[in-house]
PDB file of C-alpha atoms in Angstrom:
ATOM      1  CA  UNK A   1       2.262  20.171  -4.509  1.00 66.00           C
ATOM      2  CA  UNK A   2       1.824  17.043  -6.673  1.00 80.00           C
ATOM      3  CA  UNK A   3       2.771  14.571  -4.322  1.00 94.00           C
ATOM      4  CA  UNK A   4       3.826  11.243  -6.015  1.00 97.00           C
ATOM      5  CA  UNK A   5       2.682  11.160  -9.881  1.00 97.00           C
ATOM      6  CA  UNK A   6       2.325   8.133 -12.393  1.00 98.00           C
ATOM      7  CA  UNK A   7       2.597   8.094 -15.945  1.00 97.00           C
ATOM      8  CA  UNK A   8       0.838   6.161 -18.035  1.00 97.00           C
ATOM      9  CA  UNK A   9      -2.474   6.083 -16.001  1.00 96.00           C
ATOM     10  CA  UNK A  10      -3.365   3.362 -18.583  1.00 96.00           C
ATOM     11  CA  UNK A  11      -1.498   0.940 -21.298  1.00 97.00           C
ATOM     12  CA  UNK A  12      -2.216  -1.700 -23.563  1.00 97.00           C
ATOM     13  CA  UNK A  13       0.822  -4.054 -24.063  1.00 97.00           C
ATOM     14  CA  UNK A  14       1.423  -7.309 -26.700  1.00 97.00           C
ATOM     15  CA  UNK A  15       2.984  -9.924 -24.879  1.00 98.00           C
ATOM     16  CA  UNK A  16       6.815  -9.704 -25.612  1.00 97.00           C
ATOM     17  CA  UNK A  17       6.676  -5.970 -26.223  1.00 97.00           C
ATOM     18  CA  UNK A  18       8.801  -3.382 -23.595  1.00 97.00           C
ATOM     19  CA  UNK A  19       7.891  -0.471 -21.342  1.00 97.00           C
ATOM     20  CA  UNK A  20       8.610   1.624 -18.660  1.00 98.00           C
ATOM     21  CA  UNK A  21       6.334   3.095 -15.881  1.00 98.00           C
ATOM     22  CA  UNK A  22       7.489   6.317 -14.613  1.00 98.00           C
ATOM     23  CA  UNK A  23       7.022   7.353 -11.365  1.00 98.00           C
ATOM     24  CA  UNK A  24       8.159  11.290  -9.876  1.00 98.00           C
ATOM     25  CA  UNK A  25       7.741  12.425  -6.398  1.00 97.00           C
ATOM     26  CA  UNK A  26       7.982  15.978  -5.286  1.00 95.00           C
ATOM     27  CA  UNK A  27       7.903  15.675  -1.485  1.00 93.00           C
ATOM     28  CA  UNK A  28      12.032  15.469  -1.717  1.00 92.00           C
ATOM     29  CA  UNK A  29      11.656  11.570  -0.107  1.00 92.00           C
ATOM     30  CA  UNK A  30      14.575   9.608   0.207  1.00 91.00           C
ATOM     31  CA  UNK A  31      12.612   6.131  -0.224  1.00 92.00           C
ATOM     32  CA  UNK A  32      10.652   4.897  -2.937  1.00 95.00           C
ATOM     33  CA  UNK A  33       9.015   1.883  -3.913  1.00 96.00           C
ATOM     34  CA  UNK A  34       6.695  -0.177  -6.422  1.00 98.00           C
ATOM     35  CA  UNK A  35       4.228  -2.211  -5.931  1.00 97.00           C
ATOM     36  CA  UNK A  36       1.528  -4.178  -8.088  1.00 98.00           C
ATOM     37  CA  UNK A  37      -1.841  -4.540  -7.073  1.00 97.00           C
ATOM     38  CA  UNK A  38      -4.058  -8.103  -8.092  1.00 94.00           C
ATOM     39  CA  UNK A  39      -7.336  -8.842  -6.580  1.00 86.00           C
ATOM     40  CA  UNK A  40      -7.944 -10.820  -3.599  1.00 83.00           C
ATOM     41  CA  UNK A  41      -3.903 -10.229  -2.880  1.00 86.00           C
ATOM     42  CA  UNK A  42      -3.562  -6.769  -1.577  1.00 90.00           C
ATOM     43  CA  UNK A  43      -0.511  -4.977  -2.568  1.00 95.00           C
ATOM     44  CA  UNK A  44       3.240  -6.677  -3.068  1.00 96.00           C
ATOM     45  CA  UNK A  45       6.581  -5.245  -3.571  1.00 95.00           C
ATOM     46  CA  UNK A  46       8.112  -5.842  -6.720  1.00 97.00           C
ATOM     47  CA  UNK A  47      11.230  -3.102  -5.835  1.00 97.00           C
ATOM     48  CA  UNK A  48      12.024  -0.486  -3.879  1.00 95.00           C
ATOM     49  CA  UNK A  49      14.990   1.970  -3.352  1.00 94.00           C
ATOM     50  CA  UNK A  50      16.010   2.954   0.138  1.00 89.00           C
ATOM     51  CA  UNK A  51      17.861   5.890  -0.919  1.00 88.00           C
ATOM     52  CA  UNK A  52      19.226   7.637  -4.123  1.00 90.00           C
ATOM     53  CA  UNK A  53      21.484   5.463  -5.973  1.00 90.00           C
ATOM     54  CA  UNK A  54      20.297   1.786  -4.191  1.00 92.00           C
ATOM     55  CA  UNK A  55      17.690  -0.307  -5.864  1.00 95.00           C
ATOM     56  CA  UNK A  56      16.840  -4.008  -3.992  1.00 94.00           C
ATOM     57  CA  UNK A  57      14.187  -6.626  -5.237  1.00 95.00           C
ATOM     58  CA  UNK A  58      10.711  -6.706  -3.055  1.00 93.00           C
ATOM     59  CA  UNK A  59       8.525  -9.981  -3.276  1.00 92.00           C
ATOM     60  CA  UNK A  60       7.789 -10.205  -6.713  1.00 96.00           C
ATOM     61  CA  UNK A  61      10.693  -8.643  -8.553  1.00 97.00           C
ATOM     62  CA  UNK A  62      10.814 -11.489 -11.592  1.00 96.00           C
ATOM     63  CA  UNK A  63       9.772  -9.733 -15.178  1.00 96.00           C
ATOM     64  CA  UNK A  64      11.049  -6.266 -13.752  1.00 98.00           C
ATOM     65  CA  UNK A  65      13.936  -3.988 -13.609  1.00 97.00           C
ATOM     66  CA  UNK A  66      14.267  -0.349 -11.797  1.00 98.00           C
ATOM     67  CA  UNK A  67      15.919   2.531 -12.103  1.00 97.00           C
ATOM     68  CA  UNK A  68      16.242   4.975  -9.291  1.00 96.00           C
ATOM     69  CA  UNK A  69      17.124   7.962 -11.826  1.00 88.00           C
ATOM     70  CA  UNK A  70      17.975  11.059  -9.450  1.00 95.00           C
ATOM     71  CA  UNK A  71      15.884  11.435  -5.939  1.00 95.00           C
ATOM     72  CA  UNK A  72      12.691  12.290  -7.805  1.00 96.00           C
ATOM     73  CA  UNK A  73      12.668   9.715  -9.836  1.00 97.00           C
ATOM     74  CA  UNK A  74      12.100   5.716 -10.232  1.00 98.00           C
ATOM     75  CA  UNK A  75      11.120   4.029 -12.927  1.00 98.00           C
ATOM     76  CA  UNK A  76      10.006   0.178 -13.550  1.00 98.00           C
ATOM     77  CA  UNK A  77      10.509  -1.717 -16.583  1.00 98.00           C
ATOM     78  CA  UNK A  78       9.053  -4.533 -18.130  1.00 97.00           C
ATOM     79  CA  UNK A  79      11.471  -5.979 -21.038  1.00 93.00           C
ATOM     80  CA  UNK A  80       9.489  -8.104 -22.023  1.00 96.00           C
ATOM     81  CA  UNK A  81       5.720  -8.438 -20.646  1.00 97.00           C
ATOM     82  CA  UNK A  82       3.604 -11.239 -20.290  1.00 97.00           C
ATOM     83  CA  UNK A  83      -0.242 -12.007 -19.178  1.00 97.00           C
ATOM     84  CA  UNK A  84       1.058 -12.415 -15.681  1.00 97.00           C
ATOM     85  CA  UNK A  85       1.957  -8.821 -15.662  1.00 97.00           C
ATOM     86  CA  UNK A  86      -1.707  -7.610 -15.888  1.00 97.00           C
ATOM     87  CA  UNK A  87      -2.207  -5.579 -12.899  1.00 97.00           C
ATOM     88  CA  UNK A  88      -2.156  -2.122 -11.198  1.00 97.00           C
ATOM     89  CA  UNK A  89       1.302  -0.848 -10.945  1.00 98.00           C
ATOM     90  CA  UNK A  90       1.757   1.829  -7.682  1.00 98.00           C
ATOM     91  CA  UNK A  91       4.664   3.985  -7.125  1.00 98.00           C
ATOM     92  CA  UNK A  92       5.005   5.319  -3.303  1.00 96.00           C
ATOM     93  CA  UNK A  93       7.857   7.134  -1.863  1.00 95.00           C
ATOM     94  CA  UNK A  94       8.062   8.052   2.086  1.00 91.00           C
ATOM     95  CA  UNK A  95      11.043   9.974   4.148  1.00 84.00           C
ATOM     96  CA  UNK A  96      12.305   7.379   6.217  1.00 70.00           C
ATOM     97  CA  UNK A  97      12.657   9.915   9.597  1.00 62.00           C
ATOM     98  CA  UNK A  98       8.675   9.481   9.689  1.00 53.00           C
ATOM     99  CA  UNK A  99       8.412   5.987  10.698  1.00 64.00           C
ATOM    100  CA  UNK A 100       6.700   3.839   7.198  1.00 63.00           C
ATOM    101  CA  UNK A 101       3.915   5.979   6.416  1.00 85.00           C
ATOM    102  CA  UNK A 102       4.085   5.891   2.616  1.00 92.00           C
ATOM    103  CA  UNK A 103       2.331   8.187  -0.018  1.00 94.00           C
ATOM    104  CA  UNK A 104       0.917   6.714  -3.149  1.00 97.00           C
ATOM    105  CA  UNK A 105       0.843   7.802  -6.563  1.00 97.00           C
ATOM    106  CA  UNK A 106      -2.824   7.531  -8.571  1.00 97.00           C
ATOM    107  CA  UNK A 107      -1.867   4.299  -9.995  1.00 97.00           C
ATOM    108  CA  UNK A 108      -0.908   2.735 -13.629  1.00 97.00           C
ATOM    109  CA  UNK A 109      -3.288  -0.152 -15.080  1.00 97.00           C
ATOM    110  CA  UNK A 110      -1.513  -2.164 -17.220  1.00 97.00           C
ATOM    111  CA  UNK A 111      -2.709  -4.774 -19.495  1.00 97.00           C
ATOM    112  CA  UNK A 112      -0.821  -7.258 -21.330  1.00 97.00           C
ATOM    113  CA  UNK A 113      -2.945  -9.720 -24.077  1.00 96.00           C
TER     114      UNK A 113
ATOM    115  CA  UNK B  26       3.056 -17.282   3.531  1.00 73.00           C
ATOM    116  CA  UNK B  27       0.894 -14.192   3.834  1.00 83.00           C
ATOM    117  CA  UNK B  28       2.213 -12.790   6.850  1.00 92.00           C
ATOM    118  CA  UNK B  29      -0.584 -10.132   7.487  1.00 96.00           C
ATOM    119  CA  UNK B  30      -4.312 -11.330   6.475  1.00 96.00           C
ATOM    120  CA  UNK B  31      -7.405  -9.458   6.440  1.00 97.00           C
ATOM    121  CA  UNK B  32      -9.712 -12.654   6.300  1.00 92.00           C
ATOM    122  CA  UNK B  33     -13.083 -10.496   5.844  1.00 95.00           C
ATOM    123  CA  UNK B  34     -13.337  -9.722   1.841  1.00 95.00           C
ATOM    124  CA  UNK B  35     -16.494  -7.501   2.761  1.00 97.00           C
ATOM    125  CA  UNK B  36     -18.430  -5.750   5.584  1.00 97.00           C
ATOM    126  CA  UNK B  37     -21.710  -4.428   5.103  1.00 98.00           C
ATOM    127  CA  UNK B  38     -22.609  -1.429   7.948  1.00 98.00           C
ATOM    128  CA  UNK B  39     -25.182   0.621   7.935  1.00 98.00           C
ATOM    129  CA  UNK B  40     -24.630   4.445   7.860  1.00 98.00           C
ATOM    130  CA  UNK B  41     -24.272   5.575  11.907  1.00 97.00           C
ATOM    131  CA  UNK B  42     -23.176   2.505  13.237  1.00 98.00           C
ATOM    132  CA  UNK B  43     -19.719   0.951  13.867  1.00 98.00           C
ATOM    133  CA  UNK B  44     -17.067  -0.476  11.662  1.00 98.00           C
ATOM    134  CA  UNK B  45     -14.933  -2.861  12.862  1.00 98.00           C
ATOM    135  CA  UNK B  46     -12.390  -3.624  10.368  1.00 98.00           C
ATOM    136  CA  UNK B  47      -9.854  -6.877  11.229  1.00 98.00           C
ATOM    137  CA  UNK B  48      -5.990  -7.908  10.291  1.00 98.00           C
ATOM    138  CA  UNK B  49      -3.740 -10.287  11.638  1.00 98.00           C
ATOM    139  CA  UNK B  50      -0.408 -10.686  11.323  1.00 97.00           C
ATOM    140  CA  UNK B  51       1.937 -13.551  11.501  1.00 96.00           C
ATOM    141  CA  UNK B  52       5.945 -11.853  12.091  1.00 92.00           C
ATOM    142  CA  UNK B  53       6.832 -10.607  15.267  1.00 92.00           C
ATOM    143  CA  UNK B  54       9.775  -8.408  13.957  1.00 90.00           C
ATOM    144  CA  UNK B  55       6.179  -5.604  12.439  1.00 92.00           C
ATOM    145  CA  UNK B  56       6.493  -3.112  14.940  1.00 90.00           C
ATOM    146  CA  UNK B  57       4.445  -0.548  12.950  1.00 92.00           C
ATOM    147  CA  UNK B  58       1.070  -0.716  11.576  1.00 94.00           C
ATOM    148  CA  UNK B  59      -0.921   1.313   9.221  1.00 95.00           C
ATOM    149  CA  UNK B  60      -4.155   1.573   7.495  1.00 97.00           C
ATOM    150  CA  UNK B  61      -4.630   2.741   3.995  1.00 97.00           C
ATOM    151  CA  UNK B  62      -8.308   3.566   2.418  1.00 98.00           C
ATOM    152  CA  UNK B  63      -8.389   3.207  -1.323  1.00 97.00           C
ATOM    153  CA  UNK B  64     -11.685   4.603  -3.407  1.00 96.00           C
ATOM    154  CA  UNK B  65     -11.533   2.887  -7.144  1.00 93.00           C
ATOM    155  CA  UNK B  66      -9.011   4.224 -10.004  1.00 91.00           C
ATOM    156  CA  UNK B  67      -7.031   6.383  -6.807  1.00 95.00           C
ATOM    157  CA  UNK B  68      -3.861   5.252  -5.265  1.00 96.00           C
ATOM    158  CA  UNK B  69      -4.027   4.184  -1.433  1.00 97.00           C
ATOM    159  CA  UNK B  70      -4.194   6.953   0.989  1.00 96.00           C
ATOM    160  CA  UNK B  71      -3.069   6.764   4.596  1.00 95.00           C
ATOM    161  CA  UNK B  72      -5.502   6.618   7.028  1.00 97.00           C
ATOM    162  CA  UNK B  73      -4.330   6.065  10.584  1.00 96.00           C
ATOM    163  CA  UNK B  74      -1.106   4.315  12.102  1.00 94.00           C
ATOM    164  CA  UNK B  75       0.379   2.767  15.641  1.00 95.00           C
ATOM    165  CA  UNK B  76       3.476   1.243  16.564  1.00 92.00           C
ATOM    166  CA  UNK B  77       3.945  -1.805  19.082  1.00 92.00           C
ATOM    167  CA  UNK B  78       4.959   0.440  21.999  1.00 93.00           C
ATOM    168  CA  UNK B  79       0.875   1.660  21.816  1.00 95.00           C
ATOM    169  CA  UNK B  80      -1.941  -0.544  22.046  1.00 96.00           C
ATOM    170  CA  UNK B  81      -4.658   1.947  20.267  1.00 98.00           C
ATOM    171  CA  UNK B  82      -4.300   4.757  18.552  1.00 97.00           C
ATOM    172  CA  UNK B  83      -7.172   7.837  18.073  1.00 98.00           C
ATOM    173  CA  UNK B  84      -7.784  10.538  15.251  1.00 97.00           C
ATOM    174  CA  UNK B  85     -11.429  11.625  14.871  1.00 97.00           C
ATOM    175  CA  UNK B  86     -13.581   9.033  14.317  1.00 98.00           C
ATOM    176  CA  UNK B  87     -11.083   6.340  13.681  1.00 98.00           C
ATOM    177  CA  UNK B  88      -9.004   4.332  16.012  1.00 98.00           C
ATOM    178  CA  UNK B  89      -6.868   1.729  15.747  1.00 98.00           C
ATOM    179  CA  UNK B  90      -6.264  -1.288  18.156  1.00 98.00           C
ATOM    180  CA  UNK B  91      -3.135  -3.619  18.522  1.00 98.00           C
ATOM    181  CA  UNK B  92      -3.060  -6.618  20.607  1.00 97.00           C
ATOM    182  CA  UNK B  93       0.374  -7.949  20.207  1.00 96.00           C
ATOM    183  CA  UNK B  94       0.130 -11.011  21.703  1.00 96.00           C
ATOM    184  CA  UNK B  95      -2.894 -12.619  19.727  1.00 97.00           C
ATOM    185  CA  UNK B  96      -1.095 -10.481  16.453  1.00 97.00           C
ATOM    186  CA  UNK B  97      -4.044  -8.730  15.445  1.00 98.00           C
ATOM    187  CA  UNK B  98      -5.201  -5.023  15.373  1.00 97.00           C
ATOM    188  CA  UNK B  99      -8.558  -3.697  13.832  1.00 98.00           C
ATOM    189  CA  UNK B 100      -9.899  -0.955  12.771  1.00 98.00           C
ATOM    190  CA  UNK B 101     -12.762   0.991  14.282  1.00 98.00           C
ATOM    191  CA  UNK B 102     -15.234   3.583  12.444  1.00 98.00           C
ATOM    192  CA  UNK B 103     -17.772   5.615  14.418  1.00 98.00           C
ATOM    193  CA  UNK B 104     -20.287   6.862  13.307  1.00 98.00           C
ATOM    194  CA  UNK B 105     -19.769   5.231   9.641  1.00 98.00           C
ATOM    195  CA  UNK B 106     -20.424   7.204   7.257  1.00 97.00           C
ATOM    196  CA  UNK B 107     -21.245   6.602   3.267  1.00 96.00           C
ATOM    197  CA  UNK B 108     -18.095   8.586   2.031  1.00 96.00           C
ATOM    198  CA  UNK B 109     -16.010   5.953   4.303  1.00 98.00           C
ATOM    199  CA  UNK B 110     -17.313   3.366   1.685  1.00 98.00           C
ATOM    200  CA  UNK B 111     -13.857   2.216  -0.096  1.00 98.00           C
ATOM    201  CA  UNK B 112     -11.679  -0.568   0.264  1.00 97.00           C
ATOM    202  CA  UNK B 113      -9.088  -0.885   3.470  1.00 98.00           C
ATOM    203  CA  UNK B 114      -5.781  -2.543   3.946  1.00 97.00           C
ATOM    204  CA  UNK B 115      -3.724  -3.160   6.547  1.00 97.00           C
ATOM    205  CA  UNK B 116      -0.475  -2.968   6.667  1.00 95.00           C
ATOM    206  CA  UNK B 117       2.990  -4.052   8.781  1.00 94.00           C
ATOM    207  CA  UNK B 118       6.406  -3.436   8.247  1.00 90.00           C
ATOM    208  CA  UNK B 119       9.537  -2.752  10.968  1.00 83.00           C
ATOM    209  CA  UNK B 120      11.244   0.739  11.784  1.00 70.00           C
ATOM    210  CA  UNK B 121      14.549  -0.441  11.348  1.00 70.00           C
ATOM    211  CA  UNK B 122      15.785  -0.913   7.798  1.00 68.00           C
ATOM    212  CA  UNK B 123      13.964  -0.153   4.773  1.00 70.00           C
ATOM    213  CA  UNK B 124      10.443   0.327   5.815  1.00 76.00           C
ATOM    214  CA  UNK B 125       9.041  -1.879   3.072  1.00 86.00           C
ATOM    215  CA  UNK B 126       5.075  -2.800   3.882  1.00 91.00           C
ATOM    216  CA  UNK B 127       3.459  -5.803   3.875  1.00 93.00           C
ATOM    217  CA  UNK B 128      -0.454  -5.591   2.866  1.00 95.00           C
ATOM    218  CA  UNK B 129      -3.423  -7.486   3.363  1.00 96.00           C
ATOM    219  CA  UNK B 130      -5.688  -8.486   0.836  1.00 96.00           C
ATOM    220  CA  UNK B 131      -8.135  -5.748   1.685  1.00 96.00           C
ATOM    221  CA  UNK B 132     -11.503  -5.468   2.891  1.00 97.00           C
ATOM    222  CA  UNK B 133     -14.399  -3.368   1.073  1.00 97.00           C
ATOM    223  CA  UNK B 134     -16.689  -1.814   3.525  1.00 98.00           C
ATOM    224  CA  UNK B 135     -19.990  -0.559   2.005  1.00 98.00           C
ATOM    225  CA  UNK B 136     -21.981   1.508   4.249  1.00 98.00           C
ATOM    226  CA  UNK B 137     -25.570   1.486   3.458  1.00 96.00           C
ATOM    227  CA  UNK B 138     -27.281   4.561   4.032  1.00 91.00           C
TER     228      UNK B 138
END
């Protein structure tokens, strides 16, 4: 049982360049989310997806876009990424009958120069 | 507006003794609040939980205390122990809807053997 995995676990970015952070849970979750992390600012949400087939923007959604590709799945993109980007990207999902409690993927650190 | 704040960046404890981790929160609509432990280059992992209808919540050596009417719940740890060294955050979000979490900045808790 994998839980909630992240791929890359590391990536080195040009500002203006594209990518997309994959993120796969296995726990058959209806909810999933992404958050970045920055230090001295805990963790904010930059999307999240309630249920297959719904995306809506968290607290820092500018820069981003998600796709919520089947239950499993939900990606984030960055079209085009910039120094303000830097960070560590998480992917969680939960099963909303549980109450909040989320499960966390290992984490994607992501630098943009 | 950071609407939960852990205003302690660091505790220091020494191995055997207490922990007393701290978080306040500023929205009165949280009625669920967690704790996630993160070790370096791992995603968070949940720790412990308690909604508003409790005012503390056990599970081995942790427990959790809510005061709802000064906001603010903490964490306690007893006996500390060195593999409990990591960084904590608190969390809030409300049952109804989509469950999305609010974070505090984290504290790191070292305990010294």
């Amino acid at each position: 049982n994998a839980g909630v995995t992240q791929t890359p676990k590391f990536q080195v970015l040009k500002t203006g360049q594209s990518m997309t952070l994959q993120c796969a849970q296995d726990m058959n979750h209806n909810s999933m989310y992404w958050y970045r992390q920055d230090p001295g600012m805990g963790l904010r949400l930059i999307y999240y997806s309630a249920s297959e087939g719904t995306t809506d923007k968290g607290e820092v959604p500018n820069g981003y876009n998600v796709s919520r590709l089947n239950k499993r799945e939900f990606s984030l993109r960055l079209e085009s990424a910039a120094p303000s980007q830097t960070s560590v990207y998480f992917c969680a999902s939960t099963e909303r009958t549980s109450g909040s409690k989320q499960y966390f993927g290992p984490g994607t650190r992501l630098t943009v120069t | 507006d950071q609407q939960v704040k852990q205003n302690s960046p660091s505790l220091s404890v020494q191995e055997g003794r207490i922990s007393i981790l701290n978080c306040d929160y500023t929205n009165s609509m949280f009625d669920y609040f967690l704790w996630y432990k993160k070790y370096p280059a791992e995603g968070p992992t949940f720790l412990i939980s308690i909604s508003s209808i409790k005012d503390k919540n056990e599970d081995g050596r942790f427990t959790v205390f809510l005061n709802k009417s000064a906001k603010h719940l903490s964490l306690h740890i007893v006996p500390s122990q060195p593999g409990d060294s990591a960084v904590y955050f608190c969390a809030a979000s409300a049952l109804q809807g989509a469950q999305k979490l609010v974070f505090g900045q984290g504290t790191r808790l070292t305990i010294n053997p």
